[in-house]
PDB file of C-alpha atoms and ligand atoms in Angstrom:
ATOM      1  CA  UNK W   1      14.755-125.302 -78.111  1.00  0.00           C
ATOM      2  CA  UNK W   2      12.105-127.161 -75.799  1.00  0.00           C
ATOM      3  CA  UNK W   3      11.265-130.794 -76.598  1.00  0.00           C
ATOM      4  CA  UNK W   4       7.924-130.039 -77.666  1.00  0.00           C
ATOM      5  CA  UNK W   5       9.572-127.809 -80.188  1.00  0.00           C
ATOM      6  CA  UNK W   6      11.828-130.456 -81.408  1.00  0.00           C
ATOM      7  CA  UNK W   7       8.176-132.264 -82.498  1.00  0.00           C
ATOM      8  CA  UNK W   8       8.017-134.061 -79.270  1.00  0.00           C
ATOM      9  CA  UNK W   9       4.672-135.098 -78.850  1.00  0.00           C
ATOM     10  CA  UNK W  10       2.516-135.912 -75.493  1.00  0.00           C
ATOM     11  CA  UNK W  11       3.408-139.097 -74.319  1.00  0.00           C
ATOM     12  CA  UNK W  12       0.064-141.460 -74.664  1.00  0.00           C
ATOM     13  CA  UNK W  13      -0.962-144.740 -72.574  1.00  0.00           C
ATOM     14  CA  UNK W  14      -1.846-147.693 -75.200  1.00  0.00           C
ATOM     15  CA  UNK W  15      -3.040-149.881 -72.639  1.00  0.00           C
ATOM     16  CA  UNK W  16      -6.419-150.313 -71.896  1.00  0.00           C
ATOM     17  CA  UNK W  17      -6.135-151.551 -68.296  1.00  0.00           C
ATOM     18  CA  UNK W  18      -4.161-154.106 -66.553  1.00  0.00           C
ATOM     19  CA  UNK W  19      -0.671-152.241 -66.662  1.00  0.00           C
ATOM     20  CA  UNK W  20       1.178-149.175 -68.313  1.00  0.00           C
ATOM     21  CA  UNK W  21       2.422-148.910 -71.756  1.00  0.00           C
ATOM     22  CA  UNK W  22       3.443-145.044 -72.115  1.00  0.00           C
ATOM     23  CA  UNK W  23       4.401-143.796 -76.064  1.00  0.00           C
ATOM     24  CA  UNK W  24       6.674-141.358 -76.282  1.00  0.00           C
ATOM     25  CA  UNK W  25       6.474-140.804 -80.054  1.00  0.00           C
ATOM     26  CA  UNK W  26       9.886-138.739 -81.000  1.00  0.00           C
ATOM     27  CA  UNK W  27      12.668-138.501 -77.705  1.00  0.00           C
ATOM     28  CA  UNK W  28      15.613-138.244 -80.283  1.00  0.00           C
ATOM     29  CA  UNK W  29      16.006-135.982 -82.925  1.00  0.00           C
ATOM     30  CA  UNK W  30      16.865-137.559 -86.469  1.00  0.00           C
ATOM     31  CA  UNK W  31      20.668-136.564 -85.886  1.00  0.00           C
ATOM     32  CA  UNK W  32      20.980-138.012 -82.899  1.00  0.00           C
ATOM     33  CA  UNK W  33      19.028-141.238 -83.926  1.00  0.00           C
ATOM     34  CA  UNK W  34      21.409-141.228 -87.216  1.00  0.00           C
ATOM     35  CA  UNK W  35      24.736-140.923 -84.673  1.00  0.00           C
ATOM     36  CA  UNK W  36      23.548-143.688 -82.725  1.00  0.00           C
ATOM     37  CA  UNK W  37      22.493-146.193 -85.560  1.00  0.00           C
ATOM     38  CA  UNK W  38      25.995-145.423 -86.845  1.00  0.00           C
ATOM     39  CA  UNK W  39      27.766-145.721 -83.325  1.00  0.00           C
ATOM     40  CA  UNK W  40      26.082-148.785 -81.836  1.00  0.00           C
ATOM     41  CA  UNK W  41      25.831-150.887 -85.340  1.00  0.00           C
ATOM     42  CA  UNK W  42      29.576-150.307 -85.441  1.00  0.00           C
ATOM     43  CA  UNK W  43      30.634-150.629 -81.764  1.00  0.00           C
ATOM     44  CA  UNK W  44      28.561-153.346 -80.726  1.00  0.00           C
ATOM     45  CA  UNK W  45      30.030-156.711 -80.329  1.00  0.00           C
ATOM     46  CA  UNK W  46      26.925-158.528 -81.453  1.00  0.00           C
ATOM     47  CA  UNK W  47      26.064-162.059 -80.855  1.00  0.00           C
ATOM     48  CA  UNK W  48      24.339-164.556 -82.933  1.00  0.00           C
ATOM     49  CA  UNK W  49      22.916-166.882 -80.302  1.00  0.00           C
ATOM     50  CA  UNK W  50      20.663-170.123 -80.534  1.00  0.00           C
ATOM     51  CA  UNK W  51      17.912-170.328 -77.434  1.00  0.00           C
ATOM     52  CA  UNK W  52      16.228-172.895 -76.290  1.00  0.00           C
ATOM     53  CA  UNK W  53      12.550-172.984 -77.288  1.00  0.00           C
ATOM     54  CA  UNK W  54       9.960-175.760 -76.339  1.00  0.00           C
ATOM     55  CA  UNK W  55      13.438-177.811 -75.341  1.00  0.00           C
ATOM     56  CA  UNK W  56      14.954-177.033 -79.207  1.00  0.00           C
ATOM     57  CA  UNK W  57      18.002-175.172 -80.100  1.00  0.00           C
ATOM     58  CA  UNK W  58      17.081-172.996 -82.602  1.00  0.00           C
ATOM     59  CA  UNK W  59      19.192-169.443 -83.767  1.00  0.00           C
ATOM     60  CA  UNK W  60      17.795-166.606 -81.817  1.00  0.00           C
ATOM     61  CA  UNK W  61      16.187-164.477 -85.013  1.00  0.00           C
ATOM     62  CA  UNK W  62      18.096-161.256 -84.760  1.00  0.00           C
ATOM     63  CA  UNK W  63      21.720-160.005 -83.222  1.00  0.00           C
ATOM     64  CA  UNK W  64      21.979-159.219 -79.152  1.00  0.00           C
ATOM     65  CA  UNK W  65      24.234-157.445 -76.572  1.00  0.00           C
ATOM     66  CA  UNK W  66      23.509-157.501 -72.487  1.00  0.00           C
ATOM     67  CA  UNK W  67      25.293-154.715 -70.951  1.00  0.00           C
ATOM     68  CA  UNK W  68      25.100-154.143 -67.139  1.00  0.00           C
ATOM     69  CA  UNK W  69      26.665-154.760 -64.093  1.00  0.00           C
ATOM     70  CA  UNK W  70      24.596-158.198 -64.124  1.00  0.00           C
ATOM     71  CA  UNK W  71      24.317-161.412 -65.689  1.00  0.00           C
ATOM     72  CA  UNK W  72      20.911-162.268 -67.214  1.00  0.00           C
ATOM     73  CA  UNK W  73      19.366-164.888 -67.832  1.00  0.00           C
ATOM     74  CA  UNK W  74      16.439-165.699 -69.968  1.00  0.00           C
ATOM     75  CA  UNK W  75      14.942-168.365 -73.002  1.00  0.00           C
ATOM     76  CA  UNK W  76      17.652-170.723 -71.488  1.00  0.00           C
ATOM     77  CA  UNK W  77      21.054-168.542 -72.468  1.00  0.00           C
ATOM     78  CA  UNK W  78      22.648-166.700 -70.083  1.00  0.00           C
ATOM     79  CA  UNK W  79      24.411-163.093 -71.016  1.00  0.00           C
ATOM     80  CA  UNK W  80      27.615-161.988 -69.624  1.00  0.00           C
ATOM     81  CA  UNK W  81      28.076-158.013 -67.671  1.00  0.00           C
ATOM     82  CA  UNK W  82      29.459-156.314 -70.139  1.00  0.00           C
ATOM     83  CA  UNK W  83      30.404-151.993 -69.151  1.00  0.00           C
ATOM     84  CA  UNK W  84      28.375-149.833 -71.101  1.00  0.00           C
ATOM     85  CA  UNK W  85      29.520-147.074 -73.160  1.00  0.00           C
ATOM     86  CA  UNK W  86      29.018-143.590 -73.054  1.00  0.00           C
ATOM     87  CA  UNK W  87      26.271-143.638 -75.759  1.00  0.00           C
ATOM     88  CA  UNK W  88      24.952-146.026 -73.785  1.00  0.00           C
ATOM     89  CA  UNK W  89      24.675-143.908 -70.542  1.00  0.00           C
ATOM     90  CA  UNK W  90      23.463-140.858 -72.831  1.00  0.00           C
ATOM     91  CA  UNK W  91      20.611-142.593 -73.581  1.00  0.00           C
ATOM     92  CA  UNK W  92      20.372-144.291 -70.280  1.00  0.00           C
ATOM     93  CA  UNK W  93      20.147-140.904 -68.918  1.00  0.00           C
ATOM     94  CA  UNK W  94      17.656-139.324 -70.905  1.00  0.00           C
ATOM     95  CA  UNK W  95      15.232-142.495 -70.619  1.00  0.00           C
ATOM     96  CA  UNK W  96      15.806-141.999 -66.580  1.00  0.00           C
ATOM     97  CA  UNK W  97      14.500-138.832 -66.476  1.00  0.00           C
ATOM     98  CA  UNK W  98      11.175-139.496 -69.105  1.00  0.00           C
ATOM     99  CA  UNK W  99      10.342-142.834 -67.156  1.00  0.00           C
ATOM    100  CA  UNK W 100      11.152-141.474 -63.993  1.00  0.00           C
ATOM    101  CA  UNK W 101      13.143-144.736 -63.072  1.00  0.00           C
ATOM    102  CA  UNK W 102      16.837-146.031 -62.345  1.00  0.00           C
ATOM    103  CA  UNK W 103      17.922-148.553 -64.729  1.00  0.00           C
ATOM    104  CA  UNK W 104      21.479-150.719 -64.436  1.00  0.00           C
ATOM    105  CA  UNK W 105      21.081-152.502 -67.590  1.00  0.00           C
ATOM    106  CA  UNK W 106      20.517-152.764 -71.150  1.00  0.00           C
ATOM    107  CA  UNK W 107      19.471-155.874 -73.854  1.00  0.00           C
ATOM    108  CA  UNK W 108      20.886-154.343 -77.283  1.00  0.00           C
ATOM    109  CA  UNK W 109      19.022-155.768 -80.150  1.00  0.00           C
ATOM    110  CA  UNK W 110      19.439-155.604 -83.676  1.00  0.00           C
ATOM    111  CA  UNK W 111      17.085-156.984 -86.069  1.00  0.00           C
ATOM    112  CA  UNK W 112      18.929-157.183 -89.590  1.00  0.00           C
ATOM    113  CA  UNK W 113      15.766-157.133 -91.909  1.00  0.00           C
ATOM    114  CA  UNK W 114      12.005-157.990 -92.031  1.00  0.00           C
ATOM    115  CA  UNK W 115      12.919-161.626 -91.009  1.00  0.00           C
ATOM    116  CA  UNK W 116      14.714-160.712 -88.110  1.00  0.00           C
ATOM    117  CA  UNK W 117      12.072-160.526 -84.551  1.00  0.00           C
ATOM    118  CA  UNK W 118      11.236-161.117 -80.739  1.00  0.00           C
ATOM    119  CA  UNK W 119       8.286-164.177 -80.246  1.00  0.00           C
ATOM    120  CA  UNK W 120       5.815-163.541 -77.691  1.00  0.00           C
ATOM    121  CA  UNK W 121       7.280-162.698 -74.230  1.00  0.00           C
ATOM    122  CA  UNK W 122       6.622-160.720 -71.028  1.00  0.00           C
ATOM    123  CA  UNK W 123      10.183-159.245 -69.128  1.00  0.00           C
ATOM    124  CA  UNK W 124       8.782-160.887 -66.227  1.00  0.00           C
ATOM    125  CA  UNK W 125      12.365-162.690 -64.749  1.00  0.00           C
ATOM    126  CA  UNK W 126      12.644-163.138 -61.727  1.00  0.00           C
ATOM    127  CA  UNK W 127      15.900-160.491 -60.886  1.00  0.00           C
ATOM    128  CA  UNK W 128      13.863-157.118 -62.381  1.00  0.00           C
ATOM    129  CA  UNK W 129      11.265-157.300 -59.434  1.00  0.00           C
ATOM    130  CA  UNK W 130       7.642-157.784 -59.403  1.00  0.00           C
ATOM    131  CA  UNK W 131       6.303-154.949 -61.220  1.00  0.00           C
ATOM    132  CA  UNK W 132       9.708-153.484 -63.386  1.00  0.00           C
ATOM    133  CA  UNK W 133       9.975-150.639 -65.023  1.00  0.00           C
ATOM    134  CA  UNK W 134      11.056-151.167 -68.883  1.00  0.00           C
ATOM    135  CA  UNK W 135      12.095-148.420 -70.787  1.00  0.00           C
ATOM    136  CA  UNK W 136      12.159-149.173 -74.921  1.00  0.00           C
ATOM    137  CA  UNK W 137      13.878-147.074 -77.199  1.00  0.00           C
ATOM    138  CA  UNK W 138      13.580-147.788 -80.937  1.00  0.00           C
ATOM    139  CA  UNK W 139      16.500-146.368 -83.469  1.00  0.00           C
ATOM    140  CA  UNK W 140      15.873-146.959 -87.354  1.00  0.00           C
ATOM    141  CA  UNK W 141      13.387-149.116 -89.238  1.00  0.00           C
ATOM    142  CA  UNK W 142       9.920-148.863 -87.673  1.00  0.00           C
ATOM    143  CA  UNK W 143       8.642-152.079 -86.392  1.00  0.00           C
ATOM    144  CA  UNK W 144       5.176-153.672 -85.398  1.00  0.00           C
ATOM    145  CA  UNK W 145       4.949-154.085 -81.445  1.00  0.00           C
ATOM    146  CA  UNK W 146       2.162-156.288 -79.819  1.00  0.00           C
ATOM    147  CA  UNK W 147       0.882-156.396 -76.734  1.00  0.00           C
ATOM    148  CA  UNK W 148      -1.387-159.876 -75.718  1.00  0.00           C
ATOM    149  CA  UNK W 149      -3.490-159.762 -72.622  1.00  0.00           C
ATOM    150  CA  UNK W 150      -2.936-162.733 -70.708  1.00  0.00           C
ATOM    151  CA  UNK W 151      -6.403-164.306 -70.293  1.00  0.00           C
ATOM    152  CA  UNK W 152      -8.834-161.522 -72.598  1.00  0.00           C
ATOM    153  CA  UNK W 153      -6.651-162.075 -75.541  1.00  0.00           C
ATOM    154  CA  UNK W 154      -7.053-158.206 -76.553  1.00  0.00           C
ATOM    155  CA  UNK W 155      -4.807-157.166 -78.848  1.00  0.00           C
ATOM    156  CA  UNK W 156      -2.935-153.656 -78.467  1.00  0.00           C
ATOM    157  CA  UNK W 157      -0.575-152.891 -81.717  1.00  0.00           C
ATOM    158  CA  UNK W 158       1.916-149.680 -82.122  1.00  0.00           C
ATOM    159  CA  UNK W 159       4.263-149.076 -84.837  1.00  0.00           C
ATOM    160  CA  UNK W 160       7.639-148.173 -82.871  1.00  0.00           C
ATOM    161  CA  UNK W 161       8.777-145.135 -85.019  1.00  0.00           C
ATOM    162  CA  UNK W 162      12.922-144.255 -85.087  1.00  0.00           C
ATOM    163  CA  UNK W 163      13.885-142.053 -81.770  1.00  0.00           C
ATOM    164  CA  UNK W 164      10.748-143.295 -80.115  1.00  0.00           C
ATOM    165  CA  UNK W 165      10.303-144.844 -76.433  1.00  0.00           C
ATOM    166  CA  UNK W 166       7.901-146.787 -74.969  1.00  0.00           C
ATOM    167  CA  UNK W 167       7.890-147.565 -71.009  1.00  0.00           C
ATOM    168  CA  UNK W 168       5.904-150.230 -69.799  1.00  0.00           C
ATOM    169  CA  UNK W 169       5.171-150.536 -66.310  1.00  0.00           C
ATOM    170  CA  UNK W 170       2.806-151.512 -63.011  1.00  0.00           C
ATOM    171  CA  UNK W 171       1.197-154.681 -64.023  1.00  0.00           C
ATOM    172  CA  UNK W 172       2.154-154.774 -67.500  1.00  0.00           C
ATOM    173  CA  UNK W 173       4.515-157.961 -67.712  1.00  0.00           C
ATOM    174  CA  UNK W 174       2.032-159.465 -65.339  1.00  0.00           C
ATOM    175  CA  UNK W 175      -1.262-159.255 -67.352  1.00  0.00           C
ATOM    176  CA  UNK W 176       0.172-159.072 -70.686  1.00  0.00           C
ATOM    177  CA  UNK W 177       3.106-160.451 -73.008  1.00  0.00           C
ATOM    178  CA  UNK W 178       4.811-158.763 -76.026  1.00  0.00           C
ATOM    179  CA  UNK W 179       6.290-159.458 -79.404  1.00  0.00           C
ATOM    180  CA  UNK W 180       7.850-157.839 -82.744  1.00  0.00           C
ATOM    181  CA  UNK W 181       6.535-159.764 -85.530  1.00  0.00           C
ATOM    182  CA  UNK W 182       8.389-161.242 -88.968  1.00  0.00           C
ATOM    183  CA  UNK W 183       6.766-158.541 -91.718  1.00  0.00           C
ATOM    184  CA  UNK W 184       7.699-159.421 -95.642  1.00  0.00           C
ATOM    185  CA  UNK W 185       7.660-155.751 -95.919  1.00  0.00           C
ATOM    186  CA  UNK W 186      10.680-154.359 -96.754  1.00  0.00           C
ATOM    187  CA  UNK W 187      12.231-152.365 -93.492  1.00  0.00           C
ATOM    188  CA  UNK W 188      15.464-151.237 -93.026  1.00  0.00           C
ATOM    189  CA  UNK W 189      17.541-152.414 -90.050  1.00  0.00           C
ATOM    190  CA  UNK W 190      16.586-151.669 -86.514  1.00  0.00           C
ATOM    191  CA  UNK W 191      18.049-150.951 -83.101  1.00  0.00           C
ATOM    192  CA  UNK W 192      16.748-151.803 -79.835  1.00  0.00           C
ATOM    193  CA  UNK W 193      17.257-151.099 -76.185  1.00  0.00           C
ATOM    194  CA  UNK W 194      15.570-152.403 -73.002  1.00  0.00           C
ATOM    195  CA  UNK W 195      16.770-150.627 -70.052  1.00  0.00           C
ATOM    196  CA  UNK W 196      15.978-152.735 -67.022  1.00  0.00           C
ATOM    197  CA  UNK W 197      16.643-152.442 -63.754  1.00  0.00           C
ATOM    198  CA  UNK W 198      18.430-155.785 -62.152  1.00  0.00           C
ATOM    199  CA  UNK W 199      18.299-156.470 -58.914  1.00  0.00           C
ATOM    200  CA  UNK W 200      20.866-159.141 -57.182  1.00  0.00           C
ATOM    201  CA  UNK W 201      18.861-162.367 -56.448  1.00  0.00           C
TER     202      UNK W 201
HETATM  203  O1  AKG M   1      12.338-154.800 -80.031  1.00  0.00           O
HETATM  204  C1  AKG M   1      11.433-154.484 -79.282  1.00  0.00           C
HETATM  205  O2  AKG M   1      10.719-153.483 -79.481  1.00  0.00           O
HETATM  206  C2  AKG M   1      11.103-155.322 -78.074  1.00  0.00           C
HETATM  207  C3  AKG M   1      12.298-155.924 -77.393  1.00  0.00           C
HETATM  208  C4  AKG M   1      11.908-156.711 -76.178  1.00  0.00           C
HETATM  209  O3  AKG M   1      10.773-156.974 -75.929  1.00  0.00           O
HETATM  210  C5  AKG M   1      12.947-157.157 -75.246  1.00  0.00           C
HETATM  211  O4  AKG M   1      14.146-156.925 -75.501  1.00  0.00           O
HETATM  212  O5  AKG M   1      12.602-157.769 -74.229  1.00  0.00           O
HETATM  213 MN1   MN M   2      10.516-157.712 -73.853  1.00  0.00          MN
END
């Protein structure tokens, strides 16, 4: 069976200039998104972490893992190497081959429940290179995603669906920043991995 059999659709661009933002609507087939919801909820070690924001410690709103071969720093905590696991490097792999890039890295998230979420950010540090190559794979509840230009203020929105990826490139951390809302809806619990690429700096 080809992908595009499998209801993989035609990857789209969502950003109107300034940067890449490709969709890649389905990647991983609902058993293989249901094996890794199961796997990585279980076999994650998960930290609850407060970051500093506008100088206050406050609890970072969702659950986090750094895996890589790296430290990484960002929001004023710094995250540990940690060896990934093989469905790690499954899914490494197949996001390699869609975005085209190497990645050495990977920020786990989980957000429990509609209160759970990421504030407004760009993956612009300084160790993933001037124009990095972020490959983000959603597993689970679907979630709101934002993307605010820089100086135009346009707004670009995308519900991340479960087994989805999104890979945002070229000037894309430069001209715009990203979040994942708080919703009062009711969602169930999402997964979510950043593959990065870090360099040594
Ligand atoms: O959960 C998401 O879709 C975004 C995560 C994100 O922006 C990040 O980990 O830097
Ligand atoms: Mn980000």
């Amino acid at each position: 069976m080809t992908l595009f059999e499998a209801g993989f659709t035609e990857p789209r661009q969502i950003l109107p200039r300034d940067g890449e933002a490709v969709y890649f609507q389905t990647v991983f087939s609902h058993e293989q998104t249901a094996r890794y919801l199961r796997t990585l909820t279980d076999e994650t070690p998960w930290e609850a972490r407060n970051i500093i924001l506008f100088g206050k410690e406050i609890p970072q709103p969702r659950l986090a893992c750094w895996y890589g071969d790296l430290g990484y720093s960002y929001s004023g905590i710094t995250l540990e190497p940690r060896q990934m696991t093989p469905t790690l490097v499954e899914i490494q792999q197949q996001c390699e081959s869609l975005a085209n890039a190497k990645f050495n890295s990977v920020l786990v998230n989980l957000y429990r429940h509609g209160q759970d979420s990421m504030g407004l950010h760009a993956d612009d540090e300084r160790e993933l290179g001037v124009e990095p190559v972020i490959a983000s794979v959603s597993i689970g509840g679907e979630r709101n995603f934002r993307l605010r230009h820089r100086e135009s203020k346009e707004l670009v929105q995308i519900t991340l669906g479960s087994g989805s990826l999104l890979v945002m490139s070229g000037l894309s951390q430069q001209c715009w920043m990203h979040d994942v809302p708080k919703t009062k809806r009711h969602v169930e619990p999402r997964i979510n991995l950043t593959f990065r690429l870090i360099h040594n700096v």
